mmCIF file of C-alpha atoms in Angstrom:
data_model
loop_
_atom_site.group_PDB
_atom_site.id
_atom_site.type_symbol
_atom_site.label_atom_id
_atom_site.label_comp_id
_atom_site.label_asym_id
_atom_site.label_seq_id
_atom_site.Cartn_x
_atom_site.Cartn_y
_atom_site.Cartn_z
ATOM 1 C CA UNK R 4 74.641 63.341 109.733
ATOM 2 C CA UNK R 5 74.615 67.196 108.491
ATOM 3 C CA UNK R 6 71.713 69.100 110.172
ATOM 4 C CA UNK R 7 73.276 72.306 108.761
ATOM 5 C CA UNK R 8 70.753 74.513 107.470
ATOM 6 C CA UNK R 9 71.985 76.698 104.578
ATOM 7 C CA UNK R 10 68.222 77.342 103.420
ATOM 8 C CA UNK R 11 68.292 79.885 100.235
ATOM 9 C CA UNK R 12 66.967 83.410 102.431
ATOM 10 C CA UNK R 13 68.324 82.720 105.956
ATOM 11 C CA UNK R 14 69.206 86.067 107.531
ATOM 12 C CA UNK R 15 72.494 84.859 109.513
ATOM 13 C CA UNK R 16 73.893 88.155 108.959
ATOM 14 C CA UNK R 17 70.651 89.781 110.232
ATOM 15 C CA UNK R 18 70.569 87.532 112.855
ATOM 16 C CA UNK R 19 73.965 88.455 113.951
ATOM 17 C CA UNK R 20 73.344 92.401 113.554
ATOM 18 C CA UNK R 21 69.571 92.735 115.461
ATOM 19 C CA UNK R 22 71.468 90.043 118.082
ATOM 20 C CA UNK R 23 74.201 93.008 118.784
ATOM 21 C CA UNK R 24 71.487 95.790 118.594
ATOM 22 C CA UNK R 25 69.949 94.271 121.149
ATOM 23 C CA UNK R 26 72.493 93.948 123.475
ATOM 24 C CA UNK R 27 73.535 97.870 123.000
ATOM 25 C CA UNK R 28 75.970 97.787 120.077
ATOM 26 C CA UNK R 29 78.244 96.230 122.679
ATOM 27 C CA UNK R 30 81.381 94.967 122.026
ATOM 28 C CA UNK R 31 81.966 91.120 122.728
ATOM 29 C CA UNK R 32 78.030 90.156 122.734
ATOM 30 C CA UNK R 33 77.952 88.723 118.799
ATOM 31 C CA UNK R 34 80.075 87.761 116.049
ATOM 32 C CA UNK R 35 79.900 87.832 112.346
ATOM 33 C CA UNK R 36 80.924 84.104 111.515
ATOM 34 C CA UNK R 37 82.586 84.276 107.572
ATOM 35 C CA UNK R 38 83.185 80.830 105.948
ATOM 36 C CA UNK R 39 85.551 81.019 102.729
ATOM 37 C CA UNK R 40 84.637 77.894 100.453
ATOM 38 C CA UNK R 41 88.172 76.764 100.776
ATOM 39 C CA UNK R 42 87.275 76.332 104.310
ATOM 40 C CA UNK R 43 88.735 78.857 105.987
ATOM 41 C CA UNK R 44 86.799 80.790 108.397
ATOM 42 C CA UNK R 45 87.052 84.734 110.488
ATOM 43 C CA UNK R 46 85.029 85.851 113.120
ATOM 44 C CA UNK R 47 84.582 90.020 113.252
ATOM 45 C CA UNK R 48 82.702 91.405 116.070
ATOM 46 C CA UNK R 49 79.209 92.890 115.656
ATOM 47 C CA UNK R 50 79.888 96.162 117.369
ATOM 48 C CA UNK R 51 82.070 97.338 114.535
ATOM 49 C CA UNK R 52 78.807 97.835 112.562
ATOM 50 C CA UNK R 53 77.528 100.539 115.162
ATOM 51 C CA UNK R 54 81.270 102.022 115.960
ATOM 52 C CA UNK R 55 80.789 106.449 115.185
ATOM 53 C CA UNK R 56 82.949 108.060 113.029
ATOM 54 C CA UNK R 57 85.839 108.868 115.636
ATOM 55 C CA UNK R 58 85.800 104.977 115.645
ATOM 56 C CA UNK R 59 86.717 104.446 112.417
ATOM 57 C CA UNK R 60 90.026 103.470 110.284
ATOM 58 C CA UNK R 61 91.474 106.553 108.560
ATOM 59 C CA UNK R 62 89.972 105.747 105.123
ATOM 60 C CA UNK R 63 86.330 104.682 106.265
ATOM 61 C CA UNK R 64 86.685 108.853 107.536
ATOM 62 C CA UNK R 65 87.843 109.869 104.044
ATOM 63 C CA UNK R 66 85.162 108.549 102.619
ATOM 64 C CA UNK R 67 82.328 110.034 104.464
ATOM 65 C CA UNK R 68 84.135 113.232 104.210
ATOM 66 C CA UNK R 69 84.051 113.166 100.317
ATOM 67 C CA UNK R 70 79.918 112.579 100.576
ATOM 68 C CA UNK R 71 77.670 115.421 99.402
ATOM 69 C CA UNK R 72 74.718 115.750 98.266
ATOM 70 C CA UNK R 73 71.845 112.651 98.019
ATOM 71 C CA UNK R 74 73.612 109.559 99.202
ATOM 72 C CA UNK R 75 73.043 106.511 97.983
ATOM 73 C CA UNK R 76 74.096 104.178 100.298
ATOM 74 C CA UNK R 77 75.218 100.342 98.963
ATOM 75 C CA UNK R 78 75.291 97.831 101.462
ATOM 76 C CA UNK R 79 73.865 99.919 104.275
ATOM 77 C CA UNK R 80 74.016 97.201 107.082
ATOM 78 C CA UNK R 81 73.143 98.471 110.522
ATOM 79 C CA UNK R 82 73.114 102.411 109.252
ATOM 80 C CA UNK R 83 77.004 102.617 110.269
ATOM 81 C CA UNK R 84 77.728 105.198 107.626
ATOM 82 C CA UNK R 85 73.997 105.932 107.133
ATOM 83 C CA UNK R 86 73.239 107.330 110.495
ATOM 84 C CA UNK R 87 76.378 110.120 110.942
ATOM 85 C CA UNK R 88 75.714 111.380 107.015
ATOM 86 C CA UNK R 89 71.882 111.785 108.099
ATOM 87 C CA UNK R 90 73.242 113.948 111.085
ATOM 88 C CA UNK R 91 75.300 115.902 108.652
ATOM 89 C CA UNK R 92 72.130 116.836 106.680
ATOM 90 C CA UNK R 93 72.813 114.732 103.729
ATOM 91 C CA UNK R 94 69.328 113.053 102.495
ATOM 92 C CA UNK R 95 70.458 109.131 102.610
ATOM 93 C CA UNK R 96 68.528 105.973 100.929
ATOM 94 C CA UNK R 97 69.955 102.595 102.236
ATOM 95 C CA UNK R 98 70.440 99.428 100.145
ATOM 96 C CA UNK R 99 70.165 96.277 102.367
ATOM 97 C CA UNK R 100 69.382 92.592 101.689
ATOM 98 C CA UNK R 101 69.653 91.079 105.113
ATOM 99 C CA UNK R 102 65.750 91.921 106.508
ATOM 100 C CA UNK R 103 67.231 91.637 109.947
ATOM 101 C CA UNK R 104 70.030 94.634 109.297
ATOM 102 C CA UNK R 105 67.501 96.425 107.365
ATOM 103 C CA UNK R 106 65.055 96.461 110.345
ATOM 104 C CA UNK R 107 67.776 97.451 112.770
ATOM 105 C CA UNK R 108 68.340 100.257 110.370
ATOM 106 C CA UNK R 109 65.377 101.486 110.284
ATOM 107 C CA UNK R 110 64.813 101.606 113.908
ATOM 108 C CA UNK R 111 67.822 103.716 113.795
ATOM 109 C CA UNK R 112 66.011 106.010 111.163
ATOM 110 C CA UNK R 113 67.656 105.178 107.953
ATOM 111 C CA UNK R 114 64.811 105.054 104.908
ATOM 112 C CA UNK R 115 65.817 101.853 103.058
ATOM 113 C CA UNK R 116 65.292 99.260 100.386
ATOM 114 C CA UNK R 117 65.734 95.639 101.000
ATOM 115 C CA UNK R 118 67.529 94.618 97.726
ATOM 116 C CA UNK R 119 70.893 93.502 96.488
ATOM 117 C CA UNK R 120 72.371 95.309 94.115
ATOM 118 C CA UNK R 121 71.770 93.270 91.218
ATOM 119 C CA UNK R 122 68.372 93.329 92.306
ATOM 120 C CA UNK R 123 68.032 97.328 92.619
ATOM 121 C CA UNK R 124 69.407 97.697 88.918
ATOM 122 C CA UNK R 125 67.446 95.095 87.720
ATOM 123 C CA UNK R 126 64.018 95.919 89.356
ATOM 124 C CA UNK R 127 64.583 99.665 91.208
ATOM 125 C CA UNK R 128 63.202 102.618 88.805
ATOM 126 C CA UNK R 129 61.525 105.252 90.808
ATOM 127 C CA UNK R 130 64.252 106.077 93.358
ATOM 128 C CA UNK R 131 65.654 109.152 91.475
ATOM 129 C CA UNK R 132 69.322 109.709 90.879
ATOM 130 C CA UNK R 133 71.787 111.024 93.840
ATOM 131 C CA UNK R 134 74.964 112.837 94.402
ATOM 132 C CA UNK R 135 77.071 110.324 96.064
ATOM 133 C CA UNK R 136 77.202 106.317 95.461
ATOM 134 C CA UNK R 137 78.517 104.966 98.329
ATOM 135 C CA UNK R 138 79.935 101.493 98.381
ATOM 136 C CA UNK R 139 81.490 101.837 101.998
ATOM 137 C CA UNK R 140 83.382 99.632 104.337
ATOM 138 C CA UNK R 141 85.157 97.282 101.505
ATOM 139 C CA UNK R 142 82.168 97.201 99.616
ATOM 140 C CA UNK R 143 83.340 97.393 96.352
ATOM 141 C CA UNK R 144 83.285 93.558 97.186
ATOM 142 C CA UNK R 145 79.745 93.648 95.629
ATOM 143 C CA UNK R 146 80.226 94.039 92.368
ATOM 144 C CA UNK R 147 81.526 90.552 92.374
ATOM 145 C CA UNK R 148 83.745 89.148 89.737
ATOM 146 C CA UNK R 149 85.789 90.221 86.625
ATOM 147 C CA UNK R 150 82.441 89.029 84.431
ATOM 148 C CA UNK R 151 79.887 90.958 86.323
ATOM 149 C CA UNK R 152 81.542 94.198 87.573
ATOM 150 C CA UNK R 153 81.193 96.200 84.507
ATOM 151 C CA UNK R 154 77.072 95.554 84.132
ATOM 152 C CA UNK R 155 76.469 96.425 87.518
ATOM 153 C CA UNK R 156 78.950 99.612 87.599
ATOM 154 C CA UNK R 157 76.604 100.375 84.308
ATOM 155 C CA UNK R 158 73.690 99.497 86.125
ATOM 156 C CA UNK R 159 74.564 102.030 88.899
ATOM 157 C CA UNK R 160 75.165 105.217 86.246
ATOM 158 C CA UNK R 161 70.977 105.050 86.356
ATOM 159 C CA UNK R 162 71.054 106.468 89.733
ATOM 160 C CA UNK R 163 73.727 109.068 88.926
ATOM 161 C CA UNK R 164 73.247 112.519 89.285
ATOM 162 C CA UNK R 165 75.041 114.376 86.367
ATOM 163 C CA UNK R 166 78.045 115.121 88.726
ATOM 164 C CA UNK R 167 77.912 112.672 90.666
ATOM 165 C CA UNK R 168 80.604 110.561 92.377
ATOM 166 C CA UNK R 169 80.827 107.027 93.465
ATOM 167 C CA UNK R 170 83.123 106.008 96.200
ATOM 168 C CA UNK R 171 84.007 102.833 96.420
ATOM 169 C CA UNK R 172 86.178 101.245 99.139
ATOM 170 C CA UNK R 173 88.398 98.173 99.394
ATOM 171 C CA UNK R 174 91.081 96.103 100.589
ATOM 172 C CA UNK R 175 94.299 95.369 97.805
ATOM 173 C CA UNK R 176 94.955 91.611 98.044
ATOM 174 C CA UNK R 177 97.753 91.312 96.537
ATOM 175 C CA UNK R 178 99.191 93.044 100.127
ATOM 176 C CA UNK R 179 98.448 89.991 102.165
ATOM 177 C CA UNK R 180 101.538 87.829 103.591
ATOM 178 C CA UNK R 181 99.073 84.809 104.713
ATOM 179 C CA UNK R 182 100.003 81.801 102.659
ATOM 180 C CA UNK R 183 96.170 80.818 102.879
ATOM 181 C CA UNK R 184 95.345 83.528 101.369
ATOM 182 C CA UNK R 185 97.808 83.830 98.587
ATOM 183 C CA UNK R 186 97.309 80.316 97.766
ATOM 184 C CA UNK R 187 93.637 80.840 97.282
ATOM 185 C CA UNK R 188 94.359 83.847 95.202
ATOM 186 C CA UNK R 189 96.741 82.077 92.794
ATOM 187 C CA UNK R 190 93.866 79.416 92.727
ATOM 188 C CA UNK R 191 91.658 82.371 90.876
ATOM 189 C CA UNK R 192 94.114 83.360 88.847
ATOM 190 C CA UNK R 193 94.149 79.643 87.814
ATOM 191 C CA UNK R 194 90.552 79.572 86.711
ATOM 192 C CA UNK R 195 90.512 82.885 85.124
ATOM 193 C CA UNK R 196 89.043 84.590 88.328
ATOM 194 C CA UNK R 197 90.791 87.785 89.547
ATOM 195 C CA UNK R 198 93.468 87.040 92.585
ATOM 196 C CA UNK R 199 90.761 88.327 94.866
ATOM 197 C CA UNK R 200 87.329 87.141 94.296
ATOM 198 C CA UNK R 201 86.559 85.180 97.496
ATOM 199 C CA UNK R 202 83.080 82.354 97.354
ATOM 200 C CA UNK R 203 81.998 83.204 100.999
ATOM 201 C CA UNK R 204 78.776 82.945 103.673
ATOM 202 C CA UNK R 205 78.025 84.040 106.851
ATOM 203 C CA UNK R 206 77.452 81.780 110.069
ATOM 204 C CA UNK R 207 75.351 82.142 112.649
ATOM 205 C CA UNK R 208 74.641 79.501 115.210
ATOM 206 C CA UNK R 209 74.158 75.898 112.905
ATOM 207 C CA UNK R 210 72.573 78.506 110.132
ATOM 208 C CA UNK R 211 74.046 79.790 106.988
ATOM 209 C CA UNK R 212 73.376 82.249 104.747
ATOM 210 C CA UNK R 213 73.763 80.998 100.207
ATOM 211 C CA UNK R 214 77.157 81.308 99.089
ATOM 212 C CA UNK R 215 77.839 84.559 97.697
ATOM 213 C CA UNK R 216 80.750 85.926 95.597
ATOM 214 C CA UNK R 217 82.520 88.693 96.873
ATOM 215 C CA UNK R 218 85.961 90.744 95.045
ATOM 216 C CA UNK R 219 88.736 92.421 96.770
ATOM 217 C CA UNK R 220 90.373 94.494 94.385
ATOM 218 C CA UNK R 221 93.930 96.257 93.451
ATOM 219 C CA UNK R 222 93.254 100.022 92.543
ATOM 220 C CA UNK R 223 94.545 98.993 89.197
ATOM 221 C CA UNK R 224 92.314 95.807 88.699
ATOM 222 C CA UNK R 225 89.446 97.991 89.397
ATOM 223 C CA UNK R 226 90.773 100.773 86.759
ATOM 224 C CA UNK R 227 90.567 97.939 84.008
ATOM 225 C CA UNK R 228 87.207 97.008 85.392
ATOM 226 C CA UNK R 229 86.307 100.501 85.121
ATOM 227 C CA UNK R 230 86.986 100.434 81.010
ATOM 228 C CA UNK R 231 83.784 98.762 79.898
ATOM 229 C CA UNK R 232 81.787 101.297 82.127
ATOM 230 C CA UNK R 233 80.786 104.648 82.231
ATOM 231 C CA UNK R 234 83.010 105.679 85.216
ATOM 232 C CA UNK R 235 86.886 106.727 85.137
ATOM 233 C CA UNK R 236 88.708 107.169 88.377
ATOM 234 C CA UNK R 237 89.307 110.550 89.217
ATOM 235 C CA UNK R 238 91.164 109.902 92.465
ATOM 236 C CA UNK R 239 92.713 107.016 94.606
ATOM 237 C CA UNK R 240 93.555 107.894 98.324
ATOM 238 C CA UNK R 241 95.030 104.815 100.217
ATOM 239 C CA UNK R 242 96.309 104.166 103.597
ATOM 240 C CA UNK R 243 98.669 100.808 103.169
ATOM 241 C CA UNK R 244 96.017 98.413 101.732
ATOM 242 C CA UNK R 245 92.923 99.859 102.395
ATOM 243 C CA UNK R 246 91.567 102.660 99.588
ATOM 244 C CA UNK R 247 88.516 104.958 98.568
ATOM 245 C CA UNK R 248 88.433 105.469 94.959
ATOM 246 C CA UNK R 249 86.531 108.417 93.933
ATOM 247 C CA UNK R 250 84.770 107.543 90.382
ATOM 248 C CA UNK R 251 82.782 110.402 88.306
ATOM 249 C CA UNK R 252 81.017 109.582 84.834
ATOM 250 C CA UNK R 253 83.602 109.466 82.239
#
């Protein structure tokens, strides 16, 4: 018998995050559980959301070190990027769906919205426009798929200052070696799907959060992406697979 709970709304991510708050950021005391609908599953520890700057992968540190201005942060989680752009004096709104990470957040002193971000474009209008977009720590993931990346990179123009930039990082798939993982990519490709859009959730205890859809893309992919939108890459910095690409409004 399946006792599983995958109730639409269950905060397993938020779970996970206020669970490692609680416990001091520390590492080893809670893990993000991802399930891939192919079955395979990662665990990432927790503390990574509340690691500082000095902490960080050499592109995660290029990134905050091209933000200026207003900062619109996508994705905020736990306030990792949030919290050290605050202490730089930039003026920071987070963008958070998981209640639980939002709360943790804000106990942290990040201002922020619980929304996804089709939600924000669809329902956000009195937020103003900012200087940075920041889609941080891979997640360019959230615009999603071939069919829906080009309404929500138009959706996010409305919060664009006139010289503004959005920074968007990622993770090329096409690098991985895993034969998992390349066999799942050449499964998209199959159905029309790009090579890496991954159908994922996150775990926590016998919890689950819905299935969500979630795109790891090539710098080039997302320059084709970028064609039916109002942003044109200005600048692509990588460090073996992992990039920040800095967009501006075409």
């Amino acid at each position: 018998m399946d006792n599983e709970s995958t109730a639409p709304g269950h905060d397993a991510f938020g779970a996970v995050i206020e669970r490692c708050w609680s416990r001091g950021g520390m590492p080893g005391t809670a893990y993000e559980i991802v399930e891939r609908d192919d079955g395979f599953i990662s665990a990432l520890d927790a503390s990574c959301y509340f690691t500082s700057p000095d902490q960080w992968d050499p592109t995660d540190r290029k990134t905050l070190a091209r933000c200026r201005g207003r900062v619109l942060d996508i994705g905020c989680g736990a306030g990792r990027h949030a919290v050290p752009l605050q202490a730089a004096g930039h003026q920071v709104l987070g963008v958070e769906p998981s209640p639980g990470a939002a709360r943790v957040a804000r106990e942290r002193g990040v201002t922020v919205i619980e929304r996804t971000l089709e939600d924000l474009i669809e329902h956000v209008d009195d937020i103003g426009v900012f200087d940075t977009i920041l889609l941080g720590g891979q997640n360019l993931g959230l615009l999603e798929s071939r069919d829906k990346a080009p309404s929500l990179l138009c959706g996010l123009a409305r919060f664009a200052a006139k010289d503004a930039v959005l920074l968007g990082v990622s993770i090329d798939p096409h690098h991985t070696t895993r034969p998992h993982h390349q066999a799942y990519g050449r499964n998209n490709v199959l159905h029309g799907r790009l090579f890496g859009q991954e159908r994922l959730r996150v775990r926590e205890s016998v919890t689950a959060t819905p299935w969500f859809d979630y795109l790891f893309l090539a710098p080039e992919e997302l320059e084709h992406l970028l064609a039916d939108s109002p942003w044109a890459m200005r600048e692509c910095l990588s460090d073996g697979p992992h990039y920040v690409a800095e967009l501006t409004l075409s």
